[in-house]
CSV table of C-alpha atoms in Angstrom, one decimal:
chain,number,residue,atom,x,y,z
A,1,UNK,CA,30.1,87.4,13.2
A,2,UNK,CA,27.5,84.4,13.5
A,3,UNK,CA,26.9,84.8,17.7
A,4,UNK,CA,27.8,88.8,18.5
A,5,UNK,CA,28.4,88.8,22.2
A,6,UNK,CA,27.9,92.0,23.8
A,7,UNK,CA,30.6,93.6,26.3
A,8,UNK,CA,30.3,93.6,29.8
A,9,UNK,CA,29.0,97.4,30.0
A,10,UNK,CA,26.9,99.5,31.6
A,11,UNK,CA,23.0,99.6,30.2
A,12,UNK,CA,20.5,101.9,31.3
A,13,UNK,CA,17.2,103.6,30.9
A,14,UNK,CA,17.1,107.4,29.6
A,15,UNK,CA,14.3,109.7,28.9
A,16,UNK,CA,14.4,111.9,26.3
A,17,UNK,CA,11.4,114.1,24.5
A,18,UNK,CA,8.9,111.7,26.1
A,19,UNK,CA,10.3,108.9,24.9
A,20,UNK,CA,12.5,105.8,27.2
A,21,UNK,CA,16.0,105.0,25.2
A,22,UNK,CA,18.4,102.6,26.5
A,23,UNK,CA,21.8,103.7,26.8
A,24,UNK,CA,25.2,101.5,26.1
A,25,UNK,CA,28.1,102.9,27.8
A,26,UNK,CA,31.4,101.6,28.1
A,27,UNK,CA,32.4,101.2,32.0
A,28,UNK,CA,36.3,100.7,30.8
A,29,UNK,CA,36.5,104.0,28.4
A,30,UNK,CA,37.7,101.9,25.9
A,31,UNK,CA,34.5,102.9,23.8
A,32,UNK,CA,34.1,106.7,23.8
A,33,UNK,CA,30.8,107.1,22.7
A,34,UNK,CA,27.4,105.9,24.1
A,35,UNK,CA,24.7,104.7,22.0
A,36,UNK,CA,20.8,105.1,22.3
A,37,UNK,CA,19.0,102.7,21.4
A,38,UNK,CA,15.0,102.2,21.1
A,39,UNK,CA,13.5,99.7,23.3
A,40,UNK,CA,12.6,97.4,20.3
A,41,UNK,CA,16.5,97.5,18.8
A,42,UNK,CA,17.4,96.8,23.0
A,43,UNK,CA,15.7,93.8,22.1
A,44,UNK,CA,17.5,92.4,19.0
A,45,UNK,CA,20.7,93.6,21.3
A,46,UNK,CA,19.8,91.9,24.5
A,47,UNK,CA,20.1,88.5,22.6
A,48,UNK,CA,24.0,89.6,21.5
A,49,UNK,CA,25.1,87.0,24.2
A,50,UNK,CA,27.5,84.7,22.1
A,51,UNK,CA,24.6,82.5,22.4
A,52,UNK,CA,22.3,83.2,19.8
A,53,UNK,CA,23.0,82.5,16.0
A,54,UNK,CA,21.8,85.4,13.8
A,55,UNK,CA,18.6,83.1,13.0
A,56,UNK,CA,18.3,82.4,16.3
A,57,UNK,CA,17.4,86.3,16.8
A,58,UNK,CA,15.6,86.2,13.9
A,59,UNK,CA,12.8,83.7,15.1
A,60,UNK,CA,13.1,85.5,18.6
A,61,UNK,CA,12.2,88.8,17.0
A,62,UNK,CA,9.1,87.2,15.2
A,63,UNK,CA,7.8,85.2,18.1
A,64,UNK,CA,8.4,89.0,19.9
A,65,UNK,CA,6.6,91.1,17.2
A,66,UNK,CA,4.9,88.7,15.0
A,67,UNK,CA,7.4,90.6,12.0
A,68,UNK,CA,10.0,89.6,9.9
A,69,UNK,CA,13.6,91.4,11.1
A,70,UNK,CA,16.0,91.0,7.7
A,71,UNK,CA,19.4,88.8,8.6
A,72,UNK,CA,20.7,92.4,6.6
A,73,UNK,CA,19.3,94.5,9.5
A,74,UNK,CA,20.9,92.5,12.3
A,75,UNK,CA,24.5,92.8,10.7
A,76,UNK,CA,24.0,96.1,10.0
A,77,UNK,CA,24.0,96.7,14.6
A,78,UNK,CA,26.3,94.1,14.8
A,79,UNK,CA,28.8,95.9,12.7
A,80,UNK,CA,27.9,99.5,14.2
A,81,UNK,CA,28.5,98.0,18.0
A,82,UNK,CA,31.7,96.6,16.6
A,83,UNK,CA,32.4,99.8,15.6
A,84,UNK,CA,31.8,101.7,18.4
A,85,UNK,CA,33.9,98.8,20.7
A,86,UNK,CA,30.7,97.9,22.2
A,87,UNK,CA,31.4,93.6,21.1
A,88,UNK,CA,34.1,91.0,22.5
A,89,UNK,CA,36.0,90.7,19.7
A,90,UNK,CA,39.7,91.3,17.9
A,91,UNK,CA,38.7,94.8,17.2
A,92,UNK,CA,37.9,95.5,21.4
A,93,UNK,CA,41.1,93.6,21.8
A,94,UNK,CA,43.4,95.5,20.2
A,95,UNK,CA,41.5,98.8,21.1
A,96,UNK,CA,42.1,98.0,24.9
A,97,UNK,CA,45.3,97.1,24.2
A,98,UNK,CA,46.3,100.2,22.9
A,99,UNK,CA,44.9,102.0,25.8
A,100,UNK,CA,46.0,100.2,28.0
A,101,UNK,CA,49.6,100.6,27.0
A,102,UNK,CA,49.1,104.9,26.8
A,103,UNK,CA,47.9,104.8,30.4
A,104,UNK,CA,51.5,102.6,31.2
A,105,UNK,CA,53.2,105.1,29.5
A,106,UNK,CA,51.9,108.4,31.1
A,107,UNK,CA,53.6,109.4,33.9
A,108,UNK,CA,49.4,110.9,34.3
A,109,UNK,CA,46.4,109.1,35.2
A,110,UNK,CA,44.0,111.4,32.9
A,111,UNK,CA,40.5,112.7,33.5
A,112,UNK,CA,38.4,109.8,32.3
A,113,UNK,CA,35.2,111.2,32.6
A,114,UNK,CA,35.8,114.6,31.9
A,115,UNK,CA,32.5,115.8,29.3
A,116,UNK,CA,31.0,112.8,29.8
A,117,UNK,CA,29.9,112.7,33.6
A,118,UNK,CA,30.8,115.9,34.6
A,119,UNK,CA,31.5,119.2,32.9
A,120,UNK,CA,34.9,119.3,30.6
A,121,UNK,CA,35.6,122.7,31.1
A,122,UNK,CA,37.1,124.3,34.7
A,123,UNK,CA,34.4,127.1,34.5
A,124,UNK,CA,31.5,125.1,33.6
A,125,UNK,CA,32.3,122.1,36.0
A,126,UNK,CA,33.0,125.1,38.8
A,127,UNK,CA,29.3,126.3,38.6
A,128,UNK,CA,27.8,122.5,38.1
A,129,UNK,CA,29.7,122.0,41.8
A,130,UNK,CA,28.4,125.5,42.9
A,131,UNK,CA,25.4,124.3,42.2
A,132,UNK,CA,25.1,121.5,44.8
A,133,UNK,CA,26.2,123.1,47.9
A,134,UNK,CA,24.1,126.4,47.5
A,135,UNK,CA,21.1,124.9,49.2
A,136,UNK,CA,23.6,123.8,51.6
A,137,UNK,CA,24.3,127.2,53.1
A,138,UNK,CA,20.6,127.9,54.4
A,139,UNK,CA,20.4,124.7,56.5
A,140,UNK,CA,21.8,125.2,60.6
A,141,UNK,CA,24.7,123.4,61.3
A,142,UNK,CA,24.9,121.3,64.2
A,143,UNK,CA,28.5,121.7,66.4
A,144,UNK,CA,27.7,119.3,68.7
A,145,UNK,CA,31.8,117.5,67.1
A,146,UNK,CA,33.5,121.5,67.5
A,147,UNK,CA,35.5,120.1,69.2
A,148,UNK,CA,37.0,117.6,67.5
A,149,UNK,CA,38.9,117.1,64.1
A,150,UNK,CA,37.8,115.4,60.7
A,151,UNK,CA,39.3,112.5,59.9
A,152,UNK,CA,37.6,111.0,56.9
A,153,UNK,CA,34.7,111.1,54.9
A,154,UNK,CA,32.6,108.5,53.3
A,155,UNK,CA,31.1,110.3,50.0
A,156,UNK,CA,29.2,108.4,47.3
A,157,UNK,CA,30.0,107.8,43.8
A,158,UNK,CA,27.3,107.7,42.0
A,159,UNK,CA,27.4,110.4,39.2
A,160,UNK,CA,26.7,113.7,40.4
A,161,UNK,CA,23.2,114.1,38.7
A,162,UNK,CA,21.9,111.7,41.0
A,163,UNK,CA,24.3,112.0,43.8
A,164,UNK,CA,25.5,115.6,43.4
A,165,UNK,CA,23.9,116.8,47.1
A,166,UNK,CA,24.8,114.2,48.9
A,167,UNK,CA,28.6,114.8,47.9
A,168,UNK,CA,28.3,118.0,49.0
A,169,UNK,CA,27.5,117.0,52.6
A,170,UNK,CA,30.5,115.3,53.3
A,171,UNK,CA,32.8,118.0,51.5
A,172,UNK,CA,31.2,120.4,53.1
A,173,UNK,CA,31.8,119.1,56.4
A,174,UNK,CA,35.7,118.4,55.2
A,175,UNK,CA,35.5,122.3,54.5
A,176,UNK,CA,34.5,123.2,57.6
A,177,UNK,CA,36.6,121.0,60.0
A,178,UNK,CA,39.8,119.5,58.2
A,179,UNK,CA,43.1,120.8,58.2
A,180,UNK,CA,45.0,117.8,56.4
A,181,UNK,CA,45.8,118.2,53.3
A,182,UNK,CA,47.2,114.3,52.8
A,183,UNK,CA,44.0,112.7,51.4
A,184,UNK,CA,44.2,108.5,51.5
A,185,UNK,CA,41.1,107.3,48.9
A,186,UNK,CA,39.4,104.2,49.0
A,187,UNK,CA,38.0,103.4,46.0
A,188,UNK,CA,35.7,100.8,44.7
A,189,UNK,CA,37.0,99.1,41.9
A,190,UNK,CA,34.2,98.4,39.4
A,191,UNK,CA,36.6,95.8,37.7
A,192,UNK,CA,38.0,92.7,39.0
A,193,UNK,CA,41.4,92.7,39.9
A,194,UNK,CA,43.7,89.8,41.3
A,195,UNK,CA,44.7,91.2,44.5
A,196,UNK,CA,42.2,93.1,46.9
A,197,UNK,CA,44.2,96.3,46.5
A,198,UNK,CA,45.9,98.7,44.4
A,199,UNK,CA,47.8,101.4,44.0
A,200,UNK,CA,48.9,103.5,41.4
A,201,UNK,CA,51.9,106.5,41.3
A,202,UNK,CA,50.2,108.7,38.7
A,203,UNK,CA,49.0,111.9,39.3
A,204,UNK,CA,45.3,112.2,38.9
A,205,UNK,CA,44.6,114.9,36.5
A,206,UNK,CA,41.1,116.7,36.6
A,207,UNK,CA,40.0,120.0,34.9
A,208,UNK,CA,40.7,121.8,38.2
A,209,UNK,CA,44.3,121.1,38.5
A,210,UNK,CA,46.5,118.1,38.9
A,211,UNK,CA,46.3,116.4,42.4
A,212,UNK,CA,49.9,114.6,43.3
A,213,UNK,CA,50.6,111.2,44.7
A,214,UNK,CA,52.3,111.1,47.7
A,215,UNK,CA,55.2,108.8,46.7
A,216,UNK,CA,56.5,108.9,49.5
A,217,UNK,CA,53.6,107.4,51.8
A,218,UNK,CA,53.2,105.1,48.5
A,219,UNK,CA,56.5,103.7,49.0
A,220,UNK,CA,56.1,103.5,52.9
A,221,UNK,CA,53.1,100.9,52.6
A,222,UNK,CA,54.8,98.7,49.7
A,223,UNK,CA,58.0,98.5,52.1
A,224,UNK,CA,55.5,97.2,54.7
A,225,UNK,CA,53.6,95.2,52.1
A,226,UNK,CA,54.6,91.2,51.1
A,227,UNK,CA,52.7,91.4,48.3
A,228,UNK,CA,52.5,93.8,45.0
A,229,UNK,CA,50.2,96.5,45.0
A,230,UNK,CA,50.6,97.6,41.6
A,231,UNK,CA,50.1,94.3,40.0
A,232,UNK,CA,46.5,95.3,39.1
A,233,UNK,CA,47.5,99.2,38.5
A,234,UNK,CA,45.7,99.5,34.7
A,235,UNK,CA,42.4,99.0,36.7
A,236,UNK,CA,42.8,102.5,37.7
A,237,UNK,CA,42.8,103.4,34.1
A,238,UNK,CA,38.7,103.9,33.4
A,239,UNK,CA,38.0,103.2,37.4
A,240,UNK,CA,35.7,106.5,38.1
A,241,UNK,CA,35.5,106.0,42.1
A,242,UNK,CA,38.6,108.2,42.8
A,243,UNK,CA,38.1,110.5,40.0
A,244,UNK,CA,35.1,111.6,41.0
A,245,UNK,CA,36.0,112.6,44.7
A,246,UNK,CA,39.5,114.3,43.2
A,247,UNK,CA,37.2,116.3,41.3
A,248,UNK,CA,35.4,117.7,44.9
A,249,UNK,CA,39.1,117.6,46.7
A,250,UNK,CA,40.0,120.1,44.1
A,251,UNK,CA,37.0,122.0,44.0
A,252,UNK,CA,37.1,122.6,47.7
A,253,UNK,CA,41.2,123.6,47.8
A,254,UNK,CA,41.9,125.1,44.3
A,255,UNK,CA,45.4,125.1,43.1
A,256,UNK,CA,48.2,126.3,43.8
A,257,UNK,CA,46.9,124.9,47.4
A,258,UNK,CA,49.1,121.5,48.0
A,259,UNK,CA,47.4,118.4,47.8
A,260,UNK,CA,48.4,115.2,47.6
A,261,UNK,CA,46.8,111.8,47.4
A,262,UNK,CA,47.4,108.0,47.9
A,263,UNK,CA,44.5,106.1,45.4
A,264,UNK,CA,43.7,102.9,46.5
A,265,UNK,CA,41.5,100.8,44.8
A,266,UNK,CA,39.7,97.8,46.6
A,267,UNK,CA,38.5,94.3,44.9
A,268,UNK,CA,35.6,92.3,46.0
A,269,UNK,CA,35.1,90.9,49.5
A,270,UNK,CA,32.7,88.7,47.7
A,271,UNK,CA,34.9,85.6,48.9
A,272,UNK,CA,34.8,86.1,52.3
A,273,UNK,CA,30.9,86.3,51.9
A,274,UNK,CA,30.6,82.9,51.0
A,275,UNK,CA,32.9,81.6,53.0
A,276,UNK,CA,31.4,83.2,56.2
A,277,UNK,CA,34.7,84.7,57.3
A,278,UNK,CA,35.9,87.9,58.1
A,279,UNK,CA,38.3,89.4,55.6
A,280,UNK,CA,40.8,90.3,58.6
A,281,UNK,CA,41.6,86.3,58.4
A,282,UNK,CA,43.2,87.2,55.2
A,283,UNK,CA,46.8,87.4,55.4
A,284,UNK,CA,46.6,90.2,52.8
A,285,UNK,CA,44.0,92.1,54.4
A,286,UNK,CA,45.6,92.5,57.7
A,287,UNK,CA,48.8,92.9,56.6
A,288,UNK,CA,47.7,95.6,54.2
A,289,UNK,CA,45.6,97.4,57.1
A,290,UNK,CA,49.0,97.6,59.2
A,291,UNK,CA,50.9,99.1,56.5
A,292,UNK,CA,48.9,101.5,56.2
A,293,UNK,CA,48.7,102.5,59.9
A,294,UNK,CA,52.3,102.1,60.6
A,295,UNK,CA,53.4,104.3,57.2
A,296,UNK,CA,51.1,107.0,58.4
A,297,UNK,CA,52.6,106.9,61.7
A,298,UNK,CA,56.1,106.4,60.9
A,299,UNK,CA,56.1,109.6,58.6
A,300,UNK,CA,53.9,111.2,60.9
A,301,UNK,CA,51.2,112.1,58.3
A,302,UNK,CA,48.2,114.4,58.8
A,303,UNK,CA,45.5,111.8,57.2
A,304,UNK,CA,42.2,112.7,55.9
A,305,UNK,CA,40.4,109.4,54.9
A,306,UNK,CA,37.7,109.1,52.0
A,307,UNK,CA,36.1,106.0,51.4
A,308,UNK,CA,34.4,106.2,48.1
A,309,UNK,CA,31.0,104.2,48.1
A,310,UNK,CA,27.7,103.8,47.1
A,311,UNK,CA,25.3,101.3,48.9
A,312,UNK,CA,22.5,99.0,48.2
A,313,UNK,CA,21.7,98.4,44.1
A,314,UNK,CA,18.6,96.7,43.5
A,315,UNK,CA,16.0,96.2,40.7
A,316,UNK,CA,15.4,94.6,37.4
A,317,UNK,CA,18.3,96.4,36.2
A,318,UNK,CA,20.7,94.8,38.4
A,319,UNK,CA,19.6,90.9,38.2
A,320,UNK,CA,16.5,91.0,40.3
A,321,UNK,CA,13.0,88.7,39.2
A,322,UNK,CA,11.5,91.7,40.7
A,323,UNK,CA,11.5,95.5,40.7
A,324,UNK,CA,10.7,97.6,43.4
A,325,UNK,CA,8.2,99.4,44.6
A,326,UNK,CA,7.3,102.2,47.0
A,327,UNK,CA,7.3,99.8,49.8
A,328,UNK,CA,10.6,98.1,49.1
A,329,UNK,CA,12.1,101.6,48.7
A,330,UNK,CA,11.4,101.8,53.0
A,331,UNK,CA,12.7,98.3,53.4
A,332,UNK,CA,15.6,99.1,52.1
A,333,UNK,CA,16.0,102.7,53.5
A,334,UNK,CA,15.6,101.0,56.9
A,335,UNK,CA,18.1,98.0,55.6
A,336,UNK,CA,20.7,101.0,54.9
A,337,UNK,CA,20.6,103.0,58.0
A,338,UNK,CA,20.9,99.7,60.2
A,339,UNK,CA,24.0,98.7,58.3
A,340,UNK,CA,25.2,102.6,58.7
A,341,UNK,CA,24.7,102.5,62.6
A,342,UNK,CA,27.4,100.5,62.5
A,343,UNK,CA,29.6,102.4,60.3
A,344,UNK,CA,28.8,105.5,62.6
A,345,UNK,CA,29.8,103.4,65.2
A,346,UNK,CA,33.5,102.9,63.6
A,347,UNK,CA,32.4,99.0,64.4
A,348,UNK,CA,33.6,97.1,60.3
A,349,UNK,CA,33.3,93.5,61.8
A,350,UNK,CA,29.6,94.6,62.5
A,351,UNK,CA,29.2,96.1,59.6
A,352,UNK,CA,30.6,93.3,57.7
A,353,UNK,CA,28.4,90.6,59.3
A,354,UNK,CA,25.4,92.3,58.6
A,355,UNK,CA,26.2,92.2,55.1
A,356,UNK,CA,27.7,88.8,55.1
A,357,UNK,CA,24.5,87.1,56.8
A,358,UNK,CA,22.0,89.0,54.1
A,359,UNK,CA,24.7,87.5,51.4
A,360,UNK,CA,25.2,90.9,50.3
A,361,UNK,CA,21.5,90.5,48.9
A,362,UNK,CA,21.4,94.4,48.4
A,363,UNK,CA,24.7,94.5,46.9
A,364,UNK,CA,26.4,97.3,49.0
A,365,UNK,CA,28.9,98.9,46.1
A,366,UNK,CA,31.0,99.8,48.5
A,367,UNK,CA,31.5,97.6,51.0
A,368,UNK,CA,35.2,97.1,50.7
A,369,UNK,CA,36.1,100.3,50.6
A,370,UNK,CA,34.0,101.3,53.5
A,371,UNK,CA,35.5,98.0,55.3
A,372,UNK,CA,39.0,98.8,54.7
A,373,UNK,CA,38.6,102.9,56.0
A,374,UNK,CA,36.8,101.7,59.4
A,375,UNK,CA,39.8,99.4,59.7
A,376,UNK,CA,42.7,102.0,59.1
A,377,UNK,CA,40.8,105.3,60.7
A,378,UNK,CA,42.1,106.8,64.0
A,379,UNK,CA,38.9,108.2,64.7
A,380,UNK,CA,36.2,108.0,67.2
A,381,UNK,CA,32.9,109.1,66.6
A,382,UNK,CA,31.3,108.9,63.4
A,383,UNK,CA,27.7,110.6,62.2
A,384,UNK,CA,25.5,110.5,59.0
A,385,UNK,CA,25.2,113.7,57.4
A,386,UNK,CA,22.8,112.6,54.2
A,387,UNK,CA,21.1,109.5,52.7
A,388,UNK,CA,19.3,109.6,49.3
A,389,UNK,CA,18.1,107.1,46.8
A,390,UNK,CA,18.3,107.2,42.8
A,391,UNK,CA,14.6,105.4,41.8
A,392,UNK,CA,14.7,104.6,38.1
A,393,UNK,CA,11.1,103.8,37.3
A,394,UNK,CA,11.9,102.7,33.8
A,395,UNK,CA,13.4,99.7,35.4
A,396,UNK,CA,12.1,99.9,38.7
A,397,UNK,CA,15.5,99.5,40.4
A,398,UNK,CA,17.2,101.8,42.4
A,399,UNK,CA,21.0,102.9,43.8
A,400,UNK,CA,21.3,103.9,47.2
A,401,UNK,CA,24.0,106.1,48.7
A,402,UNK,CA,25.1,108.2,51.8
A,403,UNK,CA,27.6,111.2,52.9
A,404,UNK,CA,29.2,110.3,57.1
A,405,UNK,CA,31.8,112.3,58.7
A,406,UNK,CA,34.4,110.9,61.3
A,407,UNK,CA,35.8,112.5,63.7
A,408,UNK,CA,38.8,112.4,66.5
């Protein structure tokens, strides 16, 4: 392999024993591992772009370190990321292939993450959830919605060492003040897809208990739908947006309570963003949003909405010339609770315009998701319950998120 190329993956910084690795992790499961890697061997890596010959990295390393790198030492990575499915290639081909075809198989959508972003086992992964609503518990809760109903939740999906809390804002409010237990999830799909929605009939398996599709309310909005919502279905594969909220869903309502889900995943609004336009113009938006209504109302469901979203991603590590600093971090706290006023304010046209006239400069995560739930939700107040932000000072970049509540 004369120009490795690396995968489209997820690279980050870690600390560990005073010392700053950078980690390689697969965002599409196909790899199970994730590899560590010292800031000077990130550096031979960062050049695997398809671009750069093995010489080519060569004279990059000594212009870098003023030292030799052997062409022996460079094949010797190459061949340990092909290993581990980390490089575009036959062997990544026919390793997504195969997994791809297992998941089409299995009448199951399996616990992705399981061991990897969240504990494996139902005992350890109770306690790790514990964990984040026990400070909870000593704060006053404020009734001034008594007397009204939940109907949906926007919780983040950042992993829960970052974002852990803030989950537990919104699912504790859903604990306190829902009585659905028909949970529609919008998820943000971190893969592209073809259409800007899909669905999947799997069950969604977590280490808690299963959590069943509602096929029924499935086959409602495909009835209502012109176009094919499962066209794009293996995206939900290695997708962890809805995982991670079944996860609390289960938590909160342990089996043999009965729960049952509809998983939506929603594509890129990116398009309407550069066109100027609002994503209601789309045929397939706004036939999609009334399938939903009218299938809820047809079978007269008791809805609970999630929309599954982070916010604003900024930094070196996401593209930026420049990281960001203390200040920034309050430009861009402000920048977030502006954009949430209108979310609070069950307002998505606002919400999208404020967005679209920034060109999605802070890269909202889950603005599609978020979109699509203020579009579909019968509900009419709304209220933020938490913001946070995830700093990474090794990169000086940072992910945003929040927990709202919506009631009617």
């Amino acid at each position: 392999m004369d120009y490795p190329k690396l995968r489209n993956i997820n690279i980050f910084p870690v600390k560990s024993s005073g010392q700053v690795f950078v980690c390689l992790q697969d965002p599409q499961n196909v790899s199970e591992k994730a590899l560590f890697l010292p800031l000077s061997l990130y550096f031979i890596v960062s050049l695997f772009d398809g671009k750069h010959s093995i010489l080519d990295i060569q004279v990059e390393y000594m212009r870098r370190f003023g030292d030799f790198l052997f062409r022996e030492k460079i094949e010797e990575i190459i061949n340990q990321l092909e290993e581990n499915l980390f490089l575009e290639g036959e062997r990544f081909k026919k390793a997504l292939e195969e997994k791809e075809e297992i998941f089409k198989k299995s009448p199951l959508r399996e616990a992705q993450f399981a061991g990897k972003s969240y504990e494996k086992e139902a005992n350890g992964l109770k306690l790790q959830l514990e964990g984040y609503f026990r400070n909870l518990n000593s704060e006053p809760k404020k009734d001034e919605y008594n007397t009204y109903g939940l109907k949906g939740i926007i919780a983040p999906h950042i992993d829960f060492l970052r974002g852990g809390q803030c989950y537990a804002f919104a699912y504790d409010e859903m604990l306190r003040r829902n009585s659905s237990r028909c949970f529609i999830i919008f998820g943000t799909s971190h893969s592209s897809m073809e259409s800007p929605f899909c669905l999947t009939r799997k069950d969604f398996v977590t280490p808690l208990g299963v959590l069943p599709v509602d096929q029924e309310l499935v086959d409602a909005i495909q009835s209502r739908y012109p176009y094919d919502l499962f066209k794009d279905e293996v995206a939900h594969r290695s997708e962890h947006s809805i995982e991670f909220q079944c996860i609390f869903l289960r938590y909160l309502y342990p089996e043999p309570i009965p729960l049952k889900i509809i998983p939506i995943l929603n594509g890129s609004l990116h398009d309407f963003i550069e066109r100027g336009v609002s994503p209601m113009e789309a045929d397939a938006i706004n036939k999609f949003v009334m399938a939903i209504k009218d299938s809820v109302i047809s079978l007269k469901r008791d809805i609970c909405y999630i929309a599954s979203a982070d916010l604003s991603h900024m930094g070196l590590q996401f593209g930026d010339p420049q990281g960001i600093g203390e200040y920034d971090l309050r430009i861009i706290r402000e920048e977030d609770l502006s954009m949430l006023n209108y979310v609070e304010l069950i307002d998505g046209e606002s919400f999208f315009s404020m967005v679209m006239k920034e060109k999605d400069r802070r890269r909202i995560c889950g603005l599609s998701a978020i979109y699509t739930m203020l579009k579909v939700i019968d509900a009419k107040k709304g209220k933020l319950l938490k913001y946070d932000q995830a700093y990474t000072p090794e990169t000086h970049s940072v992910v945003s998120f929040a927990s709202l509540a919506f009631y009617g």
